[in-house]
Short mmCIF file of C-alpha atoms in Angstrom, two decimals:
data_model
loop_
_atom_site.label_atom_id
_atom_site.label_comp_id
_atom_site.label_asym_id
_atom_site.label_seq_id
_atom_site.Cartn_x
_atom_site.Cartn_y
_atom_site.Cartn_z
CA UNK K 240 -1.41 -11.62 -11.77
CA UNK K 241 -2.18 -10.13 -8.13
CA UNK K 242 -1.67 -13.67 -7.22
CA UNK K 243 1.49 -13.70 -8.04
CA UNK K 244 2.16 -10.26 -6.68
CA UNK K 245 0.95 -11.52 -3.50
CA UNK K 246 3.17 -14.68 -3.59
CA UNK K 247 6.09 -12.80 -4.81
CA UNK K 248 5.89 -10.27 -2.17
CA UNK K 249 5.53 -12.86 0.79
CA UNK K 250 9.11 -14.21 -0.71
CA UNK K 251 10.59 -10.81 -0.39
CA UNK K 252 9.18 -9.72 2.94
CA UNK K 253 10.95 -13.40 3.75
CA UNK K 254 7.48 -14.82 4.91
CA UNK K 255 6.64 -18.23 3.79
CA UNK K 256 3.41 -17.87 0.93
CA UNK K 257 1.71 -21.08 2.26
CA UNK K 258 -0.29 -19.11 4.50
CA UNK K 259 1.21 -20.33 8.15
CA UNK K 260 3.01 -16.47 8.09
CA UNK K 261 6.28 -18.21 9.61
CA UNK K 262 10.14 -16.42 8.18
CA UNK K 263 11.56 -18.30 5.21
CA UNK K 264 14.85 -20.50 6.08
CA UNK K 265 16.39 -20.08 2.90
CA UNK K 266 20.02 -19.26 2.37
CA UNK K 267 21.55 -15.49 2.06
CA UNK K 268 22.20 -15.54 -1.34
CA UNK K 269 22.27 -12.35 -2.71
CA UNK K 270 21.96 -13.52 -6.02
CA UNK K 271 18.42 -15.13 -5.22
CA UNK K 272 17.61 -11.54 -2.87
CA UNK K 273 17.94 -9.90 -6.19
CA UNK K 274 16.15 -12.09 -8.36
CA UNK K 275 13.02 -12.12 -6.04
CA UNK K 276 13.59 -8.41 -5.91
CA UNK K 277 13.67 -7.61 -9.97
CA UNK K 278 10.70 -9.98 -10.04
CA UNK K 279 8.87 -8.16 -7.58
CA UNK K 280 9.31 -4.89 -9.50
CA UNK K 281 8.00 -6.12 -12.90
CA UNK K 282 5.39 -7.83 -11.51
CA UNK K 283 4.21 -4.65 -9.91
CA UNK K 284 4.56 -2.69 -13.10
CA UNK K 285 2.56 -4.99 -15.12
CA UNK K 286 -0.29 -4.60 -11.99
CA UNK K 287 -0.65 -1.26 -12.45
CA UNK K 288 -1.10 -1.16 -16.46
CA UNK K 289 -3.68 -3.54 -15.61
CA UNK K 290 -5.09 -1.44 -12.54
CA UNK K 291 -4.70 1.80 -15.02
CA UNK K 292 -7.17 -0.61 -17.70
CA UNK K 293 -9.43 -1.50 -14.95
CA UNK K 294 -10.08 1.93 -14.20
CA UNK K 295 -10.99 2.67 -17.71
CA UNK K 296 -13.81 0.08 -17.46
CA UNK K 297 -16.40 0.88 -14.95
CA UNK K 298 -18.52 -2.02 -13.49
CA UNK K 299 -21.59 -2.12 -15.66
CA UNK K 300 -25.01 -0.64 -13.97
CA UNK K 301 -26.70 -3.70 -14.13
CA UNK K 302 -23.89 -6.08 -12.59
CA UNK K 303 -23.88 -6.48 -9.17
CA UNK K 304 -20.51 -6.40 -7.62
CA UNK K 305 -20.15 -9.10 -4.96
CA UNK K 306 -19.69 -7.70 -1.55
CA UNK K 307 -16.80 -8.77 0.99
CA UNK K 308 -18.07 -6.19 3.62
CA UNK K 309 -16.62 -7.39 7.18
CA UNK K 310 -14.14 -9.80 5.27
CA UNK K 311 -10.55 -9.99 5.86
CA UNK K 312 -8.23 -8.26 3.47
CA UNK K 313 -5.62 -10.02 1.67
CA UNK K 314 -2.16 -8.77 0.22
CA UNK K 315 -3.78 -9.39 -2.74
CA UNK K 316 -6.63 -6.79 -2.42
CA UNK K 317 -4.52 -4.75 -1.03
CA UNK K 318 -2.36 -4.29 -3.84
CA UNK K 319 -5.07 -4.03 -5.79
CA UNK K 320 -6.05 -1.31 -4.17
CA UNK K 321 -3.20 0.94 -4.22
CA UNK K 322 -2.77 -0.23 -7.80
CA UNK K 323 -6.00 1.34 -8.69
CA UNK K 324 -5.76 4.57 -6.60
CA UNK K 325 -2.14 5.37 -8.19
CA UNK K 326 -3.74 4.48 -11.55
CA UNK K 327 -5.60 7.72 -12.14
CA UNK K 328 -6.24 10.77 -10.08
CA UNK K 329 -9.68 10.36 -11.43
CA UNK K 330 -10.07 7.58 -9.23
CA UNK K 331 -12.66 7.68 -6.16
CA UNK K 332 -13.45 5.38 -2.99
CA UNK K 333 -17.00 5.23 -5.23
CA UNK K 334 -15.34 3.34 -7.92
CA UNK K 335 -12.92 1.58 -5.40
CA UNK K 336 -16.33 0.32 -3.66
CA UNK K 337 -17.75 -0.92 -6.74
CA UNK K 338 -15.16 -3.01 -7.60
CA UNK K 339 -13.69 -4.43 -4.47
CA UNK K 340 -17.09 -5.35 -2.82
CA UNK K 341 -16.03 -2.98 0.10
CA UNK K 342 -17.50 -0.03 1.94
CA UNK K 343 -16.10 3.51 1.42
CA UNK K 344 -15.38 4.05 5.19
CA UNK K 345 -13.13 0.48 4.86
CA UNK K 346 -11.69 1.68 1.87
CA UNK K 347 -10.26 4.90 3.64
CA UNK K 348 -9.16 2.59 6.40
CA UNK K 349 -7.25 0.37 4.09
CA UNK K 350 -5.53 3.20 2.19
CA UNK K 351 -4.37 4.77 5.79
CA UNK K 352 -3.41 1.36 7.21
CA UNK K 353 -1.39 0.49 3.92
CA UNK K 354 0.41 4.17 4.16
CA UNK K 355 -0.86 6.05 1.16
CA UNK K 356 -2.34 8.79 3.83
CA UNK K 357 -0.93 9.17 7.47
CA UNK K 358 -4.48 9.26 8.54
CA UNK K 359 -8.27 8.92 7.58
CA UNK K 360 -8.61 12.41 7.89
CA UNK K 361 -5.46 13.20 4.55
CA UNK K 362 -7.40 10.21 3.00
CA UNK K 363 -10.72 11.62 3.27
CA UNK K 364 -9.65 15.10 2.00
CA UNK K 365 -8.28 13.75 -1.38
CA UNK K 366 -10.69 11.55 -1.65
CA UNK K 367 -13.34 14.78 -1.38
CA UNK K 368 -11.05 16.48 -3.71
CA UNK K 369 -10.95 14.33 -6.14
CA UNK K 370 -14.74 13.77 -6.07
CA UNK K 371 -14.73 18.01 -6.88
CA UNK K 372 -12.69 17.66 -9.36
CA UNK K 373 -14.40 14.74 -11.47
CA UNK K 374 -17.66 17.45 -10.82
CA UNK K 375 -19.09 15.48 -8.34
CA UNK K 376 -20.60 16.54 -4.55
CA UNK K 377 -17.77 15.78 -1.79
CA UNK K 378 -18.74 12.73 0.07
CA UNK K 379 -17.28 13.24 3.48
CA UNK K 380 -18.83 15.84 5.21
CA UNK K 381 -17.00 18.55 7.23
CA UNK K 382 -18.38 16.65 10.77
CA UNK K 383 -16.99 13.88 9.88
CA UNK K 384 -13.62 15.06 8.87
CA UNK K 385 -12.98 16.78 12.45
CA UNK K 386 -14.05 13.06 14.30
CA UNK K 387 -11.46 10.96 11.99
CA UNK K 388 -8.32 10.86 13.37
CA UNK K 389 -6.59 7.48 13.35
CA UNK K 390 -3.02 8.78 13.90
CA UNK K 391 -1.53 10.87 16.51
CA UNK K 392 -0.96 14.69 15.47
CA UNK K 393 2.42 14.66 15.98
CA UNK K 394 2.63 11.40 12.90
CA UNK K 395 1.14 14.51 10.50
CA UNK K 396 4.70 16.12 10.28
CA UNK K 397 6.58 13.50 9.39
CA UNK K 398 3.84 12.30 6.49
CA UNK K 399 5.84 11.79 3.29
CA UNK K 400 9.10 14.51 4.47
CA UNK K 401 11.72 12.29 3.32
CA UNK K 402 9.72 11.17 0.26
CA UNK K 403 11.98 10.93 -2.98
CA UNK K 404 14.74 11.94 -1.33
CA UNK K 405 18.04 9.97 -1.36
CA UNK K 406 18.70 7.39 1.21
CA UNK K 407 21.75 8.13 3.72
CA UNK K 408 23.78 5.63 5.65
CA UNK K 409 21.89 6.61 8.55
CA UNK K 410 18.60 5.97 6.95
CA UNK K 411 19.85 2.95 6.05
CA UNK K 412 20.57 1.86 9.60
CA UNK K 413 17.42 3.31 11.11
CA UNK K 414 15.70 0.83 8.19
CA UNK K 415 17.34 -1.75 9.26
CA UNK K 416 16.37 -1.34 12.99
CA UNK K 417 12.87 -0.68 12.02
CA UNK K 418 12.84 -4.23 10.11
CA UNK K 419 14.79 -6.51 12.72
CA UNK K 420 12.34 -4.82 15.67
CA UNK K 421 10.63 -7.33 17.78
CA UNK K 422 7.58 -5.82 17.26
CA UNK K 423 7.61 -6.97 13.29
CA UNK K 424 6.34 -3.63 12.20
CA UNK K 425 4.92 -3.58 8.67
CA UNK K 426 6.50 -1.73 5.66
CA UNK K 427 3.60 1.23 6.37
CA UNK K 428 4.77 1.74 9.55
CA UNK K 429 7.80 1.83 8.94
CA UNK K 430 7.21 3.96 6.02
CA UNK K 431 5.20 6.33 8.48
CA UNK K 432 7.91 6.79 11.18
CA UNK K 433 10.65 7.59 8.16
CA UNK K 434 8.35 9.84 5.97
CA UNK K 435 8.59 7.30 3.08
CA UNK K 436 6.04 5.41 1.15
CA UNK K 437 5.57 1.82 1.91
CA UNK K 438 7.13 0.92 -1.78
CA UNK K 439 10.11 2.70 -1.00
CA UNK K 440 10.71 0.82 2.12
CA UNK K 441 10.24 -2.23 0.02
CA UNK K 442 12.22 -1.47 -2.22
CA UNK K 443 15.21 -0.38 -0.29
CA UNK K 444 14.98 -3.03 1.89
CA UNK K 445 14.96 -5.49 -1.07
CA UNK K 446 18.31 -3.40 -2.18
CA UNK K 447 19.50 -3.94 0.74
CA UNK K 448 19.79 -7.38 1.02
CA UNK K 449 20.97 -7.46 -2.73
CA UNK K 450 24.14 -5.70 -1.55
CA UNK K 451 24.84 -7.07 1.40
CA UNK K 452 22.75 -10.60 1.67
CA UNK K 453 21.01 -10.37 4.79
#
């Protein structure tokens, strides 16, 4: 199914899935927007009912999750990722580890590069308090929590302010200038300069072109 997800998602973001990462020429038909959109959406629902099961079954002690350490991430992973971090506030970067093959430190990265935290340090604290919670010893010690800063202070602010709020005509057209910029931002960063989450911007963006077809 994350397959698909990924596939799916490529289509959306109007990138072609075969890999080359050149812009769809397809026709605006908002009728096709829509249906790629709707897709998108179930697909992702039936992800996380399968991240929220994953969760539930831990990796055995004996089996030896293979590691992809250094590797590339894929949208695939990624979604996996998030999928399993929304899944359960039970859910730690020790779990994440043992079932992606990744480090903890790269997990933290991902989650800050994908926009679930506006930097390592946000990521780092939940992940501690989470660890607290479950009765376990924080991980990340206070040291390391004053050296991780992947994000400029003045990002902190913005962090999730516009988050469930409802979109504006001018939100609308800042989206829209975020997405047509030369410098092909991703939907996190875009997400981090309007205080949304990178599913929102997705999601509106995918409205978007339902309503108007482009």
């Amino acid at each position: 199914m994350s397959r698909e997800l990924e596939i799916v998602e490529k289509l959306v973001l109007g990138i072609d899935p075969t890999g080359r990462g050149e812009a769809l020429r397809t026709p605006k038909d908002p009728a096709l927007d829509k249906a790629r959109a709707i897709y998108y959406e179930q697909l992702k629902r039936v992800c996380k009912q399968y991240a929220l099961t994953e969760v539930q079954e831990p990796v055995s002690a004996g089996r030896q999750r293979e590691s992809r350490a250094g590797e590339r991430w894929t949208i695939t992973e990624d979604n996996r990722l998030i999928a399993l971090w929304e899944a359960s506030p039970k859910v730690t970067t020790t779990e994440l580890s043992d079932k992606l093959g990744r480090t903890r430190t790269a997990i933290i990265t991902r989650l800050v590069k994908q926009g679930v935290f506006i930097d390592q340090q946000m990521a780092m604290l939940a992940d501690n308090a989470r660890m607290e919670a479950s009765g376990q010893e924080p991980y990340w010690s206070s040291l390391t929590l004053q050296i991780k800063r992947s994000q400029p202070v003045a990002l902190l602010c913005k962090s999730r302010e516009n988050a469930g709020k409802a979109w504006t005509p001018e939100g609308d057209r800042l989206l829209r200038t975020y997405w047509h910029a030369p410098e092909r931002l991703t939907c996190a960063l875009i997400g981090l300069q309007m205080g949304r989450t990178r599913d929102a911007i997705i999601a509106r963006a995918c409205a978007d072109w339902c309503s108007t077809g482009s």
